[in-house]
Amino acid sequence: MTRDPGVDALIRQWSAERDATAEDSEVNRITAEWLADAPSSAPGIPGQRDNGGDSSWSEVQAADPRYVEAMRRRLPGVPEELLGAAARWWQVVGGLAEAEEWWDAGISPLDQRALEYRAAGLAPGDLSVHLGPYTVLEHLRRGSAAAWCVARLAKARRAAAS
């Protein structure tokens, strides 16, 4: 699917967990009937009101459709719920352009480790830099810590500047 064994394993595991049994179908049917009887109201966040006054709430958007659509183009066949979950993480930390830079650099949009790499100080352009025989991306895929890669990059840049 994504050509990343870790992400492909995650997708297979997620799909297996989501396979509906007869019992799951019955639970979903009962839940749907029960929710149909409940009064319908759009969810909202206190303090986040529309311009319409005190009586209306802003509707909560689960995931920005632009993120989900961008992921769907890159990962056809991945379940919608998984795309939505990944999109929610990406929209919390940055813009769609930044997420696409990570994807173009070799990190799948479903790979939440990219958020850890970003927090450690790596940028998408750093992933193609060679540290010895491997690129930073190859080091990360082999299990090297992001902090180690950042330190090695800093050391290599200092050596190149002098």
PDB file of C-alpha atoms in Angstrom:
ATOM      1  CA  MET A   1       0.000   0.000   0.000  1.00  0.00           C
ATOM      2  CA  THR A   2       2.380   2.701   1.211  1.00  0.00           C
ATOM      3  CA  ARG A   3       5.667   0.849   0.676  1.00  0.00           C
ATOM      4  CA  ASP A   4       6.527   1.420   4.357  1.00  0.00           C
ATOM      5  CA  PRO A   5       6.381  -1.913   6.212  1.00  0.00           C
ATOM      6  CA  GLY A   6       5.505  -0.290   9.546  1.00  0.00           C
ATOM      7  CA  VAL A   7       2.635   1.744   8.125  1.00  0.00           C
ATOM      8  CA  ASP A   8       1.372  -1.192   6.041  1.00  0.00           C
ATOM      9  CA  ALA A   9       1.333  -3.371   9.173  1.00  0.00           C
ATOM     10  CA  LEU A  10      -0.610  -0.660  11.007  1.00  0.00           C
ATOM     11  CA  ILE A  11      -3.181  -0.513   8.198  1.00  0.00           C
ATOM     12  CA  ARG A  12      -3.563  -4.316   8.182  1.00  0.00           C
ATOM     13  CA  GLN A  13      -3.950  -4.383  11.983  1.00  0.00           C
ATOM     14  CA  TRP A  14      -6.454  -1.538  11.921  1.00  0.00           C
ATOM     15  CA  SER A  15      -8.451  -3.210   9.147  1.00  0.00           C
ATOM     16  CA  ALA A  16      -8.501  -6.537  10.984  1.00  0.00           C
ATOM     17  CA  GLU A  17      -9.755  -4.856  14.155  1.00  0.00           C
ATOM     18  CA  ARG A  18     -12.520  -3.167  12.177  1.00  0.00           C
ATOM     19  CA  ASP A  19     -13.873  -6.324  10.509  1.00  0.00           C
ATOM     20  CA  ALA A  20     -17.476  -6.481  11.606  1.00  0.00           C
ATOM     21  CA  THR A  21     -18.832  -9.664  13.167  1.00  0.00           C
ATOM     22  CA  ALA A  22     -22.519 -10.510  13.443  1.00  0.00           C
ATOM     23  CA  GLU A  23     -22.450  -9.297  17.049  1.00  0.00           C
ATOM     24  CA  ASP A  24     -20.852  -5.987  16.007  1.00  0.00           C
ATOM     25  CA  SER A  25     -23.532  -5.496  13.360  1.00  0.00           C
ATOM     26  CA  GLU A  26     -26.265  -6.072  15.944  1.00  0.00           C
ATOM     27  CA  VAL A  27     -24.635  -3.621  18.354  1.00  0.00           C
ATOM     28  CA  ASN A  28     -24.394  -1.017  15.589  1.00  0.00           C
ATOM     29  CA  ARG A  29     -28.055  -1.551  14.652  1.00  0.00           C
ATOM     30  CA  ILE A  30     -29.213  -1.114  18.259  1.00  0.00           C
ATOM     31  CA  THR A  31     -26.996   1.941  18.672  1.00  0.00           C
ATOM     32  CA  ALA A  32     -28.375   3.517  15.504  1.00  0.00           C
ATOM     33  CA  GLU A  33     -31.970   2.937  16.682  1.00  0.00           C
ATOM     34  CA  TRP A  34     -31.184   4.354  20.114  1.00  0.00           C
ATOM     35  CA  LEU A  35     -29.487   7.437  18.643  1.00  0.00           C
ATOM     36  CA  ALA A  36     -32.395   7.976  16.255  1.00  0.00           C
ATOM     37  CA  ASP A  37     -34.658   8.502  19.305  1.00  0.00           C
ATOM     38  CA  ALA A  38     -32.275  11.044  20.859  1.00  0.00           C
ATOM     39  CA  PRO A  39     -32.829  14.738  20.115  1.00  0.00           C
ATOM     40  CA  SER A  40     -30.593  15.865  17.277  1.00  0.00           C
ATOM     41  CA  SER A  41     -28.210  18.683  18.034  1.00  0.00           C
ATOM     42  CA  ALA A  42     -24.913  19.540  16.452  1.00  0.00           C
ATOM     43  CA  PRO A  43     -21.986  19.200  18.822  1.00  0.00           C
ATOM     44  CA  GLY A  44     -20.293  22.372  19.917  1.00  0.00           C
ATOM     45  CA  ILE A  45     -17.522  23.649  22.097  1.00  0.00           C
ATOM     46  CA  PRO A  46     -18.468  26.062  24.913  1.00  0.00           C
ATOM     47  CA  GLY A  47     -17.185  29.525  24.142  1.00  0.00           C
ATOM     48  CA  GLN A  48     -16.925  28.819  20.430  1.00  0.00           C
ATOM     49  CA  ARG A  49     -20.147  30.313  19.188  1.00  0.00           C
ATOM     50  CA  ASP A  50     -21.243  31.322  15.712  1.00  0.00           C
ATOM     51  CA  ASN A  51     -21.958  34.980  15.057  1.00  0.00           C
ATOM     52  CA  GLY A  52     -25.657  34.186  15.516  1.00  0.00           C
ATOM     53  CA  GLY A  53     -25.711  34.938  19.243  1.00  0.00           C
ATOM     54  CA  ASP A  54     -25.884  32.903  22.430  1.00  0.00           C
ATOM     55  CA  SER A  55     -28.322  30.289  21.220  1.00  0.00           C
ATOM     56  CA  SER A  56     -26.203  28.692  18.487  1.00  0.00           C
ATOM     57  CA  TRP A  57     -23.003  26.700  18.727  1.00  0.00           C
ATOM     58  CA  SER A  58     -20.224  26.350  16.184  1.00  0.00           C
ATOM     59  CA  GLU A  59     -20.271  22.943  14.608  1.00  0.00           C
ATOM     60  CA  VAL A  60     -17.244  20.787  15.382  1.00  0.00           C
ATOM     61  CA  GLN A  61     -15.330  19.775  12.252  1.00  0.00           C
ATOM     62  CA  ALA A  62     -13.755  16.345  12.760  1.00  0.00           C
ATOM     63  CA  ALA A  63     -11.042  16.744  10.137  1.00  0.00           C
ATOM     64  CA  ASP A  64     -10.339  19.383   7.534  1.00  0.00           C
ATOM     65  CA  PRO A  65     -11.642  17.936   4.252  1.00  0.00           C
ATOM     66  CA  ARG A  66      -8.590  19.318   2.394  1.00  0.00           C
ATOM     67  CA  TYR A  67      -6.283  17.117   4.491  1.00  0.00           C
ATOM     68  CA  VAL A  68      -8.464  14.046   4.042  1.00  0.00           C
ATOM     69  CA  GLU A  69      -8.681  14.608   0.278  1.00  0.00           C
ATOM     70  CA  ALA A  70      -4.890  15.058  -0.001  1.00  0.00           C
ATOM     71  CA  MET A  71      -4.365  11.810   1.922  1.00  0.00           C
ATOM     72  CA  ARG A  72      -6.970   9.980  -0.150  1.00  0.00           C
ATOM     73  CA  ARG A  73      -5.085  10.962  -3.346  1.00  0.00           C
ATOM     74  CA  ARG A  74      -1.821   9.631  -1.930  1.00  0.00           C
ATOM     75  CA  LEU A  75      -3.242   6.535  -0.234  1.00  0.00           C
ATOM     76  CA  PRO A  76      -6.130   5.120  -2.246  1.00  0.00           C
ATOM     77  CA  GLY A  77      -7.821   2.182  -0.595  1.00  0.00           C
ATOM     78  CA  VAL A  78      -7.093   3.220   2.990  1.00  0.00           C
ATOM     79  CA  PRO A  79     -10.232   3.295   5.188  1.00  0.00           C
ATOM     80  CA  GLU A  80     -11.835   6.733   5.571  1.00  0.00           C
ATOM     81  CA  GLU A  81     -11.747   6.607   9.386  1.00  0.00           C
ATOM     82  CA  LEU A  82      -7.984   6.054   9.387  1.00  0.00           C
ATOM     83  CA  LEU A  83      -7.464   8.926   6.944  1.00  0.00           C
ATOM     84  CA  GLY A  84      -9.603  11.178   9.153  1.00  0.00           C
ATOM     85  CA  ALA A  85      -7.636  10.261  12.279  1.00  0.00           C
ATOM     86  CA  ALA A  86      -4.306  11.006  10.582  1.00  0.00           C
ATOM     87  CA  ALA A  87      -5.676  14.253   9.134  1.00  0.00           C
ATOM     88  CA  ARG A  88      -6.756  15.443  12.583  1.00  0.00           C
ATOM     89  CA  TRP A  89      -3.202  14.985  13.886  1.00  0.00           C
ATOM     90  CA  TRP A  90      -1.659  16.819  10.951  1.00  0.00           C
ATOM     91  CA  GLN A  91      -4.048  19.748  11.093  1.00  0.00           C
ATOM     92  CA  VAL A  92      -3.232  20.240  14.792  1.00  0.00           C
ATOM     93  CA  VAL A  93       0.496  20.663  14.179  1.00  0.00           C
ATOM     94  CA  GLY A  94       0.806  22.444  10.870  1.00  0.00           C
ATOM     95  CA  GLY A  95      -0.486  23.318   7.484  1.00  0.00           C
ATOM     96  CA  LEU A  96      -1.288  21.059   4.581  1.00  0.00           C
ATOM     97  CA  ALA A  97       1.754  22.296   2.641  1.00  0.00           C
ATOM     98  CA  GLU A  98       4.083  21.176   5.444  1.00  0.00           C
ATOM     99  CA  ALA A  99       2.389  17.781   5.677  1.00  0.00           C
ATOM    100  CA  GLU A 100       2.829  17.330   1.932  1.00  0.00           C
ATOM    101  CA  GLU A 101       6.537  18.218   2.237  1.00  0.00           C
ATOM    102  CA  TRP A 102       6.937  15.369   4.741  1.00  0.00           C
ATOM    103  CA  TRP A 103       5.044  13.015   2.431  1.00  0.00           C
ATOM    104  CA  ASP A 104       7.211  14.012  -0.546  1.00  0.00           C
ATOM    105  CA  ALA A 105      10.329  13.437   1.579  1.00  0.00           C
ATOM    106  CA  GLY A 106       9.302   9.814   2.189  1.00  0.00           C
ATOM    107  CA  ILE A 107       7.166   9.818   5.329  1.00  0.00           C
ATOM    108  CA  SER A 108       3.670   8.421   4.872  1.00  0.00           C
ATOM    109  CA  PRO A 109       0.784  10.644   5.990  1.00  0.00           C
ATOM    110  CA  LEU A 110      -0.327   7.801   8.248  1.00  0.00           C
ATOM    111  CA  ASP A 111       3.070   7.605   9.974  1.00  0.00           C
ATOM    112  CA  GLN A 112       2.663   9.623  13.149  1.00  0.00           C
ATOM    113  CA  ARG A 113       6.411   9.321  13.816  1.00  0.00           C
ATOM    114  CA  ALA A 114       6.783  12.313  11.485  1.00  0.00           C
ATOM    115  CA  LEU A 115       5.278  14.409  14.256  1.00  0.00           C
ATOM    116  CA  GLU A 116       7.962  13.120  16.643  1.00  0.00           C
ATOM    117  CA  TYR A 117      10.671  13.851  14.074  1.00  0.00           C
ATOM    118  CA  ARG A 118       9.304  17.372  13.641  1.00  0.00           C
ATOM    119  CA  ALA A 119       9.255  17.933  17.400  1.00  0.00           C
ATOM    120  CA  ALA A 120      12.876  16.726  17.654  1.00  0.00           C
ATOM    121  CA  GLY A 121      13.961  19.400  15.173  1.00  0.00           C
ATOM    122  CA  LEU A 122      14.062  17.579  11.852  1.00  0.00           C
ATOM    123  CA  ALA A 123      12.711  19.168   8.695  1.00  0.00           C
ATOM    124  CA  PRO A 124      11.541  17.349   5.563  1.00  0.00           C
ATOM    125  CA  GLY A 125      14.691  18.469   3.718  1.00  0.00           C
ATOM    126  CA  ASP A 126      16.872  16.793   6.356  1.00  0.00           C
ATOM    127  CA  LEU A 127      15.592  13.313   5.488  1.00  0.00           C
ATOM    128  CA  SER A 128      17.656  13.069   2.286  1.00  0.00           C
ATOM    129  CA  VAL A 129      20.945  14.187   3.898  1.00  0.00           C
ATOM    130  CA  HIS A 130      23.546  11.422   4.170  1.00  0.00           C
ATOM    131  CA  LEU A 131      24.978  10.605   7.574  1.00  0.00           C
ATOM    132  CA  GLY A 132      27.625   8.084   6.712  1.00  0.00           C
ATOM    133  CA  PRO A 133      26.364   5.408   4.332  1.00  0.00           C
ATOM    134  CA  TYR A 134      22.661   6.068   5.045  1.00  0.00           C
ATOM    135  CA  THR A 135      20.331   9.006   4.669  1.00  0.00           C
ATOM    136  CA  VAL A 136      18.597  10.410   7.745  1.00  0.00           C
ATOM    137  CA  LEU A 137      15.381   8.702   6.598  1.00  0.00           C
ATOM    138  CA  GLU A 138      17.165   5.347   6.345  1.00  0.00           C
ATOM    139  CA  HIS A 139      18.645   5.846   9.825  1.00  0.00           C
ATOM    140  CA  LEU A 140      15.174   6.586  11.211  1.00  0.00           C
ATOM    141  CA  ARG A 141      13.690   3.516   9.522  1.00  0.00           C
ATOM    142  CA  ARG A 142      16.480   1.404  10.972  1.00  0.00           C
ATOM    143  CA  GLY A 143      15.494   2.554  14.465  1.00  0.00           C
ATOM    144  CA  SER A 144      17.849   5.459  15.160  1.00  0.00           C
ATOM    145  CA  ALA A 145      16.429   8.096  17.481  1.00  0.00           C
ATOM    146  CA  ALA A 146      15.392  11.396  15.939  1.00  0.00           C
ATOM    147  CA  ALA A 147      17.460  13.249  18.560  1.00  0.00           C
ATOM    148  CA  TRP A 148      20.561  11.282  17.493  1.00  0.00           C
ATOM    149  CA  CYS A 149      19.938  12.247  13.849  1.00  0.00           C
ATOM    150  CA  VAL A 150      19.504  15.915  14.807  1.00  0.00           C
ATOM    151  CA  ALA A 151      22.776  15.846  16.763  1.00  0.00           C
ATOM    152  CA  ARG A 152      24.634  14.153  13.886  1.00  0.00           C
ATOM    153  CA  LEU A 153      23.210  16.679  11.399  1.00  0.00           C
ATOM    154  CA  ALA A 154      24.339  19.565  13.611  1.00  0.00           C
ATOM    155  CA  LYS A 155      27.818  18.036  13.902  1.00  0.00           C
ATOM    156  CA  ALA A 156      28.046  17.504  10.122  1.00  0.00           C
ATOM    157  CA  ARG A 157      26.930  21.085   9.464  1.00  0.00           C
ATOM    158  CA  ARG A 158      29.504  22.473  11.908  1.00  0.00           C
ATOM    159  CA  ALA A 159      32.223  20.390  10.252  1.00  0.00           C
ATOM    160  CA  ALA A 160      31.157  21.593   6.791  1.00  0.00           C
ATOM    161  CA  ALA A 161      31.135  25.247   7.926  1.00  0.00           C
ATOM    162  CA  SER A 162      34.687  25.122   9.253  1.00  0.00           C
TER     163      SER A 162
END
